[in-house]
CSV table of C-alpha atoms in Angstrom, one decimal:
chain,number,residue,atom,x,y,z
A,9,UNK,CA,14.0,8.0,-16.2
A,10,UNK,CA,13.1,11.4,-15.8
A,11,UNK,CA,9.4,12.0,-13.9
A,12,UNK,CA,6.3,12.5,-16.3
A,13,UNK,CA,4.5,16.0,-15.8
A,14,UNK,CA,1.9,13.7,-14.3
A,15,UNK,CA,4.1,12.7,-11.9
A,16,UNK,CA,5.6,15.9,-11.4
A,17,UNK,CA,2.8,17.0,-10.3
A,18,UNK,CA,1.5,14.4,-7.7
A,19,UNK,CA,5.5,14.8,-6.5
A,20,UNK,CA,5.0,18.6,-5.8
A,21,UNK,CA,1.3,19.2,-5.1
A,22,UNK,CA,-0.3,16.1,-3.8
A,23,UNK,CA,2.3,13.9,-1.2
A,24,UNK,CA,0.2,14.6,1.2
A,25,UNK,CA,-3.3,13.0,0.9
A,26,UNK,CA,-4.7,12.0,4.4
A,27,UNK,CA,-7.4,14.7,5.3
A,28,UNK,CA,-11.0,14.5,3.6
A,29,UNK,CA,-9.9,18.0,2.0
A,30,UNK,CA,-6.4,16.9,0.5
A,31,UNK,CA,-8.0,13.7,-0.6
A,32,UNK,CA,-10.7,15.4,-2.7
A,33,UNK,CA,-8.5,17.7,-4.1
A,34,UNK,CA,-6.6,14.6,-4.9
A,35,UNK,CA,-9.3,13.0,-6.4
A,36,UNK,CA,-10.8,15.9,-8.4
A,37,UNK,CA,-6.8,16.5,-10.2
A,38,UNK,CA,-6.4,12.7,-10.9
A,39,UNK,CA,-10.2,12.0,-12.7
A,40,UNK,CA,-9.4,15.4,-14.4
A,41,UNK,CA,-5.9,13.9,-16.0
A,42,UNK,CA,-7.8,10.3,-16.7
A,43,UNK,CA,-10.6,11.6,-18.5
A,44,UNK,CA,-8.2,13.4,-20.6
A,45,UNK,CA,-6.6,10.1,-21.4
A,46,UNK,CA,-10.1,8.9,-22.8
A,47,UNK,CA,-11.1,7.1,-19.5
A,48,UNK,CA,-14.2,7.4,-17.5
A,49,UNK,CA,-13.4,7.3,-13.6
A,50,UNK,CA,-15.8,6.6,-11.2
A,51,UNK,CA,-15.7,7.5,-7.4
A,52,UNK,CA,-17.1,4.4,-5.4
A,53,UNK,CA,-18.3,5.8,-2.0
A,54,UNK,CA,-18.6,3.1,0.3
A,55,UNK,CA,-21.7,2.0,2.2
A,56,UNK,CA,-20.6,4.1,5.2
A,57,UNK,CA,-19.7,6.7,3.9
A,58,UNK,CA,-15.6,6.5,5.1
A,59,UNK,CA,-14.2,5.4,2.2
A,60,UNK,CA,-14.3,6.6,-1.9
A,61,UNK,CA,-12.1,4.4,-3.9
A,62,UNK,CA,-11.6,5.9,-7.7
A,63,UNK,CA,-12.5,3.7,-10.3
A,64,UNK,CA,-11.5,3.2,-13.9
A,65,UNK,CA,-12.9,0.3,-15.5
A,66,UNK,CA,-15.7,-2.3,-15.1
A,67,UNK,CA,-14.2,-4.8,-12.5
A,68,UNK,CA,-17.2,-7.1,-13.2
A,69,UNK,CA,-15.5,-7.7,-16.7
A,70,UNK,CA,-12.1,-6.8,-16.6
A,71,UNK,CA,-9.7,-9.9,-16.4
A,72,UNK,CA,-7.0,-7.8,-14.6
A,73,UNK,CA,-7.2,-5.5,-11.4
A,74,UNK,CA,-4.4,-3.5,-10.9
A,75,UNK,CA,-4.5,-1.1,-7.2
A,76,UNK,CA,-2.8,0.8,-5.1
A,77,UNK,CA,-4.2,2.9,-1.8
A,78,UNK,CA,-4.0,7.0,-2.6
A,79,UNK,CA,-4.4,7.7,1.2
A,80,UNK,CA,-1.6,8.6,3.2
A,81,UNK,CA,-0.3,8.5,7.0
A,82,UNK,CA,0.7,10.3,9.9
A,83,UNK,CA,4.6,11.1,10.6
A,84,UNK,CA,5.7,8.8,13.2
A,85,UNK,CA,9.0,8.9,15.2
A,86,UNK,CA,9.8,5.6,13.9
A,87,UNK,CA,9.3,4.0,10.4
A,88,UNK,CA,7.1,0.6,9.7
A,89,UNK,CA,9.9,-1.7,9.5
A,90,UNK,CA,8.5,-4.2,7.5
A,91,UNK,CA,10.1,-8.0,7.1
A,92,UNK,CA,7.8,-10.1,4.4
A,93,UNK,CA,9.7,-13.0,4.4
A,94,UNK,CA,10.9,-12.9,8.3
A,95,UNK,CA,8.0,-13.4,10.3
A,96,UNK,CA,9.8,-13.5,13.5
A,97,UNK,CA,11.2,-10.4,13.4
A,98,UNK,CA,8.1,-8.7,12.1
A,99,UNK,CA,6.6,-9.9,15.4
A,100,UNK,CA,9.6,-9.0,17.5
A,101,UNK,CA,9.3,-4.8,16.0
A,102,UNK,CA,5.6,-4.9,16.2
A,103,UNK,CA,6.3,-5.7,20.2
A,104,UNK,CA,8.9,-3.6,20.5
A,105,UNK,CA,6.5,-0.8,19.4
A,106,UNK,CA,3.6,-2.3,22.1
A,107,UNK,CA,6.7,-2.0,24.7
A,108,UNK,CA,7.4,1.6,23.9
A,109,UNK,CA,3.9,2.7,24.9
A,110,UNK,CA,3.9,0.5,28.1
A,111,UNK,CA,6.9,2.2,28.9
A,112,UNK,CA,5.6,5.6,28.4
A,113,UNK,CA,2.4,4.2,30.5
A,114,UNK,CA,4.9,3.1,33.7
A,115,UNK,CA,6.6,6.3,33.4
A,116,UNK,CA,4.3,8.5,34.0
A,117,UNK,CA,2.4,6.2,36.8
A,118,UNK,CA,6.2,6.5,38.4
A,119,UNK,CA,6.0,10.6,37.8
A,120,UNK,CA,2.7,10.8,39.2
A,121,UNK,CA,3.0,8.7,42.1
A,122,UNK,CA,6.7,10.8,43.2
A,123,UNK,CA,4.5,14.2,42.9
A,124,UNK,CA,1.1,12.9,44.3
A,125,UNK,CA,1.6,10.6,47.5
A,126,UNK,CA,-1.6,8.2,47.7
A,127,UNK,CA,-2.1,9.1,43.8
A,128,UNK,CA,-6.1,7.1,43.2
A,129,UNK,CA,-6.4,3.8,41.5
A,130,UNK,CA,-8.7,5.3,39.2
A,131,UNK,CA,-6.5,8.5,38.8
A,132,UNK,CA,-3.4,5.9,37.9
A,133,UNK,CA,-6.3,3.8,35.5
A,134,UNK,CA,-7.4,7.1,33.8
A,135,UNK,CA,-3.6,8.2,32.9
A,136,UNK,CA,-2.8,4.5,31.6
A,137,UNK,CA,-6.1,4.7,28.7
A,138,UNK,CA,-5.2,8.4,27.8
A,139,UNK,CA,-1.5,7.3,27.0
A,140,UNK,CA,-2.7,4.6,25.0
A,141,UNK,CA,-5.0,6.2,23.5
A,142,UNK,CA,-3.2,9.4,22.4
A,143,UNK,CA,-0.9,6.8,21.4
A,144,UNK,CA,-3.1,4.8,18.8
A,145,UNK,CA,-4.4,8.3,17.7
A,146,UNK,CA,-1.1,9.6,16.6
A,147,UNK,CA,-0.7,6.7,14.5
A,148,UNK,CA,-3.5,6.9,13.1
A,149,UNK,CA,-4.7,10.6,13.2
A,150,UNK,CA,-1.5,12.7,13.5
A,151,UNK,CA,0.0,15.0,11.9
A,152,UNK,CA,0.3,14.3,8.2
A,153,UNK,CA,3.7,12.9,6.5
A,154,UNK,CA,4.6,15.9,3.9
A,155,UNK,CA,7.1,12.9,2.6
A,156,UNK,CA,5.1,9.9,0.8
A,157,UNK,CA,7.3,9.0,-1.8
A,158,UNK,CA,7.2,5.5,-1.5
A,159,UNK,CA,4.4,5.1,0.9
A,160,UNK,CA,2.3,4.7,-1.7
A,161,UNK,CA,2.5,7.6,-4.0
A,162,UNK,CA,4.8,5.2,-6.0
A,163,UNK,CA,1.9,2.7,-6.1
A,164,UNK,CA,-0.7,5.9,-7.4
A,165,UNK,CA,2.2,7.0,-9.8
A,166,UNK,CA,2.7,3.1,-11.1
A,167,UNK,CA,-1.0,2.9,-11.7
A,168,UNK,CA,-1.3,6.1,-13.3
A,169,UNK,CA,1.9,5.5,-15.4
A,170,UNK,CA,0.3,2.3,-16.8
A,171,UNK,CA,-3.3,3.5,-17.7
A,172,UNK,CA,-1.5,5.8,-20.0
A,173,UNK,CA,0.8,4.0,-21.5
A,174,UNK,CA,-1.8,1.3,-21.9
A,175,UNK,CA,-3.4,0.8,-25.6
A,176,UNK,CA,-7.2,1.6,-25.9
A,177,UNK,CA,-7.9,-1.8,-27.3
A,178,UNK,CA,-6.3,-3.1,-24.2
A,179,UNK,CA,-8.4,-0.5,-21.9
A,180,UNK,CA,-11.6,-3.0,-21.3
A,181,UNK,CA,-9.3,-6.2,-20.6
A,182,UNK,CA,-8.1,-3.7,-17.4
A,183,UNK,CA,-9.9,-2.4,-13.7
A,184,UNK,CA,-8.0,0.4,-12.3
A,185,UNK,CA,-8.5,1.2,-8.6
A,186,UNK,CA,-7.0,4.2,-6.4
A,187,UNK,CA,-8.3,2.3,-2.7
A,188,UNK,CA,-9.2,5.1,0.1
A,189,UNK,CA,-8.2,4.2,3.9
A,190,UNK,CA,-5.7,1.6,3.7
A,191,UNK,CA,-3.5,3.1,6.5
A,192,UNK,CA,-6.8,3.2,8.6
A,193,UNK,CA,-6.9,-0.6,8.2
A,194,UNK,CA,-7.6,-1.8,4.7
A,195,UNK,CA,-10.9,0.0,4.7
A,196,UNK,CA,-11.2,1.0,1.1
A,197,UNK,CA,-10.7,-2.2,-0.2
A,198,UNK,CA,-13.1,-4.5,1.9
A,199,UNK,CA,-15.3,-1.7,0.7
A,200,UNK,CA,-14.5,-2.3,-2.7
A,201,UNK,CA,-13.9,-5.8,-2.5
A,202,UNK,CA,-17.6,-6.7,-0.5
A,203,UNK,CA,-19.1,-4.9,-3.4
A,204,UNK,CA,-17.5,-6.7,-6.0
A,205,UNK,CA,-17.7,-10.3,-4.9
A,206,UNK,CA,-16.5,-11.3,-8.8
A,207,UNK,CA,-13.5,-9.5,-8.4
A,208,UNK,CA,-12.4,-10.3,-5.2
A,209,UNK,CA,-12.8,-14.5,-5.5
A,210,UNK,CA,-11.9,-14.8,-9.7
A,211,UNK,CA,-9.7,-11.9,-10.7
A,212,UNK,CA,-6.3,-11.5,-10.6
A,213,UNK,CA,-5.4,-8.0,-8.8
A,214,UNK,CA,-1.9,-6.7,-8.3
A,215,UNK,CA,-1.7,-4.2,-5.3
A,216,UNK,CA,1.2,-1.9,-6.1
A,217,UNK,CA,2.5,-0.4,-2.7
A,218,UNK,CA,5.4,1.1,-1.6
A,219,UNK,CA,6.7,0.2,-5.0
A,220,UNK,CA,10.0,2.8,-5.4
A,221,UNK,CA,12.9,1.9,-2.4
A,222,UNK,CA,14.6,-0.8,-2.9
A,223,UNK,CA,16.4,-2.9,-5.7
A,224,UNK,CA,14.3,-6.1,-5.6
A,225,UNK,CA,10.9,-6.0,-6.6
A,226,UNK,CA,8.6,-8.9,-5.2
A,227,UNK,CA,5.1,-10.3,-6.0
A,228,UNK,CA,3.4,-12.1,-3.1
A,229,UNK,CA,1.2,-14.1,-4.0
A,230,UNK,CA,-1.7,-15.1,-1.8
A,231,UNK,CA,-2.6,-18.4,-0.6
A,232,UNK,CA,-4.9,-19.6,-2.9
A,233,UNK,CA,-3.1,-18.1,-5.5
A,234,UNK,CA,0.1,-20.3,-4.6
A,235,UNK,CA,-1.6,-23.1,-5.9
A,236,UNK,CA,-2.3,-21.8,-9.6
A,237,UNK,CA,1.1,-22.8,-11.1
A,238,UNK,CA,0.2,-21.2,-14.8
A,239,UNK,CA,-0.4,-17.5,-13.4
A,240,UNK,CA,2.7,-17.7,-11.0
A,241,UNK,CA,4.7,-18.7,-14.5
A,242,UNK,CA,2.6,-15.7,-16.2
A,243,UNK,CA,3.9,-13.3,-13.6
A,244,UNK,CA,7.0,-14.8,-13.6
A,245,UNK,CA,7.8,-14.1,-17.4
A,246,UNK,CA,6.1,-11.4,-17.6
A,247,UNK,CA,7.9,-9.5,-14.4
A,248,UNK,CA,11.4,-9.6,-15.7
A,249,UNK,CA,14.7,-7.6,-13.7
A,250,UNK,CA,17.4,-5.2,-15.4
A,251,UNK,CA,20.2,-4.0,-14.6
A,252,UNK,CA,20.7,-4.2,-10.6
A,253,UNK,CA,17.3,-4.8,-10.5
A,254,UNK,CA,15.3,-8.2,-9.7
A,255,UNK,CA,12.1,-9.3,-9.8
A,256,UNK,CA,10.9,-12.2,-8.0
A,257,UNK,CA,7.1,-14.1,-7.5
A,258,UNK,CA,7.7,-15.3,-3.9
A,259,UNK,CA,6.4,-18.9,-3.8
A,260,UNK,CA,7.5,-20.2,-1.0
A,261,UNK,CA,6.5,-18.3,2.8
A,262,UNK,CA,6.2,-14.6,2.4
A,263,UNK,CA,3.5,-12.0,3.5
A,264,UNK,CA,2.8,-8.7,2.9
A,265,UNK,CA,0.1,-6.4,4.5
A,266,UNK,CA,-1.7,-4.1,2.4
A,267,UNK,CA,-5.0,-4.1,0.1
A,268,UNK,CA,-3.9,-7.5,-1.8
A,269,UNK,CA,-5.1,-8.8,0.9
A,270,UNK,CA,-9.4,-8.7,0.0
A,271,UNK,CA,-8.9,-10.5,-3.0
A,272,UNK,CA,-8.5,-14.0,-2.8
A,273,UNK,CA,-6.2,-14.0,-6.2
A,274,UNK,CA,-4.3,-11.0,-4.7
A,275,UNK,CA,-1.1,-10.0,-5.6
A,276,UNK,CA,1.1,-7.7,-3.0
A,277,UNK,CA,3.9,-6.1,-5.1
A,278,UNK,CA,6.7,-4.0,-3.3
A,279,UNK,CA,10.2,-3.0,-3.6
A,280,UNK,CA,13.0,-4.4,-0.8
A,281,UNK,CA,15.9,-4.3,0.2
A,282,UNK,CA,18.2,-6.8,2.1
A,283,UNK,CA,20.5,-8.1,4.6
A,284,UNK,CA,22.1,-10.4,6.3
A,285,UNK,CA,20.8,-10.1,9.6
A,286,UNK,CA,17.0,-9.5,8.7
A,287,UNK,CA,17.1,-10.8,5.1
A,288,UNK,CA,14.7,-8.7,2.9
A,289,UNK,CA,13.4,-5.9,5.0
A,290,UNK,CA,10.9,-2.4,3.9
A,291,UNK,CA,12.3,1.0,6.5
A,292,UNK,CA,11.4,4.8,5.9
A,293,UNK,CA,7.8,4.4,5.2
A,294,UNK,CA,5.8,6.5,7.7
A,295,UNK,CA,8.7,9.1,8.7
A,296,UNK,CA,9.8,11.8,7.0
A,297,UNK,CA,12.9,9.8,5.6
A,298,UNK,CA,10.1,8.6,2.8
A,299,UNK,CA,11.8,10.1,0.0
A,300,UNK,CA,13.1,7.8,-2.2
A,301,UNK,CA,11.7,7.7,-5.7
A,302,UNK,CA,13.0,5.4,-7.9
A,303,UNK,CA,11.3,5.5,-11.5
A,304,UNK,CA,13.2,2.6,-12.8
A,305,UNK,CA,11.2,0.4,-10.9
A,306,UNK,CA,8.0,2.4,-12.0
A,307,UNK,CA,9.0,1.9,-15.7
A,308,UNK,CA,10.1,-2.1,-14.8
A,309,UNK,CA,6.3,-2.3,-13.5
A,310,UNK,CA,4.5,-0.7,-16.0
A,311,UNK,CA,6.6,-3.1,-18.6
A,312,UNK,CA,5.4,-5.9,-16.7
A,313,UNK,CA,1.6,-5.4,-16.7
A,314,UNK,CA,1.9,-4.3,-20.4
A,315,UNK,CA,3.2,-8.1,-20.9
A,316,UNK,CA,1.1,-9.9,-19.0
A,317,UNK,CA,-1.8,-8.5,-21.1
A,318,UNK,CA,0.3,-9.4,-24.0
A,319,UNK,CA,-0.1,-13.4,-23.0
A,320,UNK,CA,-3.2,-14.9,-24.8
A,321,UNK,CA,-3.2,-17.8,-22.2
A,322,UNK,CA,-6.8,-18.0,-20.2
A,323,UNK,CA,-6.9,-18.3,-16.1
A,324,UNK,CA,-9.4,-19.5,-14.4
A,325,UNK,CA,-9.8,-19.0,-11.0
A,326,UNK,CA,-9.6,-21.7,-8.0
């Protein structure tokens, strides 16, 4: 499936949206191309100010949330290796990352002390917080990745992709949301979610991140979720492979950090890969390898919610 002009344009002009600058400009292009599509976006600003989430829709009323976090990160030497369904070994790389930055820590307390005998507690103390510190910043406030293609500009190019293709009758049933600062730590949507209290216990949000590498795309469902056997069967038929795709609603143990996480009937959706060693595993994201734009899983997606909102069946919520 060839790219939309849409989509085209978020591909060539706006992969990188991390600084308050590229954000706005991000912003003001993608309100600009909803309003021509008959919508009426709002930009939520949160209470302190950090974080504007873009809103389409009145999530007070709207019976399905659909997200995904327009913010993007900082290029990092290594990618966010990402194991849903392996806790262990998402611990294990999460450690071997602390290890890293201990090890640059005794390194240069071992440099140090070899050039400057009798080097000072404090001195020694002093090095130790500046490594770790630079180190947090980088992940946090480095350099920007110029390549975002899955990390999450396929979750802003999903969402988009749906509100147009989606009927006007259908618009009211529907909450869009573009969240600000989830690499900063989910900040967007607590913002979002704390203000919307309806939403985030009754409604059933999907959270489309990191949507576009890999051939098997997975819903996981939260906790409380879990326990609501009609909706899992809604997503289930409505969220239907092809090809050498799959699709699968993970009911049994599965995690997956991103905004799905604020809503209590949260939905993480993603795209993996697998094998044997790992079992399903997420690699690229945060490095420059990010490049990988799959549209058939956009186009599987978009079917999807357009299906769901074709079932007449009512949820209620836990």
């Amino acid at each position: 499936m060839t790219l939309t002009p849409q989509a085209q344009t978020v591909m060539e002009q706006f992969q990188v949206r991390k600084s308050a600058a590229q954000k706005k400009k991000f912003r003001a292009w993608l309100c600009e191309e909803l309003q021509k599509a008959g919508y009426a976006p709002v930009i939520e600003e949160s209470k302190d100010r950090m974080s504007s989430n873009v809103a389409v829709g009145d999530p007070e009323s709207a019976e399905l949330l659909l997200t995904a976090h327009y913010d993007t990160c900082a290029v990092l030497p290594f990618p966010n290796f990402i194991t849903p369904r392996n806790l262990l070994v998402y611990i294990l790389y999460q450690l071997l990352i602390c290890a890293g930055m201990f090890a640059m820590v005794f390194l240069a307390e071992f440099v140090l002390h070899s050039l400057f005998e009798g080097f000072p507690l404090w001195g020694a103390m002093l090095t130790a917080y500046g490594i770790l510190i630079f180190c947090v910043w980088w992940m946090l406030g480095g350099r920007a990745n110029k390549h975002t293609a899955n990390d999450n500009t396929s979750g802003v190019l999903t969402l988009l992709k749906i509100a147009l293709a989606l009927p006007e009758q259908e618009r009211s049933r529907v909450c869009f949301v573009f969240f600000d600062n989830e690499e900063k730590g989910m900040l967007g949507s607590a913002a979002f979610a704390k203000a919307h209290q309806k939403a985030k216990k009754e409604t059933l949000t999907l959270n489309f991140d990191c949507v576009s590498d890999g051939d098997s795309l997975q819903l996981f469902p939260s906790r409380g979720l879990k326990k609501d056997a009609a909706a899992l069967e809604r997503l289930e038929w409505a969220f239907a492979g092809a090809g050498c795709k799959t699709v699968e609603v993970v009911r049994g143990f599965g995690f997956y950090p991103s905004d799905n996480a604020s809503f209590k009937r949260g939905v993480g959706v993603c795209a993996l890969k697998h094998s044997r060693l790992v079992g399903w595993y997420m690699d690229r994201i945060h490095t420059g390898r990010d490049t990988v734009l799959d549209t058939e899983n956009i186009r599987l997606l978009r079917s999807g919610v357009l299906r769901l909102l074709e079932q007449t069946v009512e949820e209620h919520p836990d």
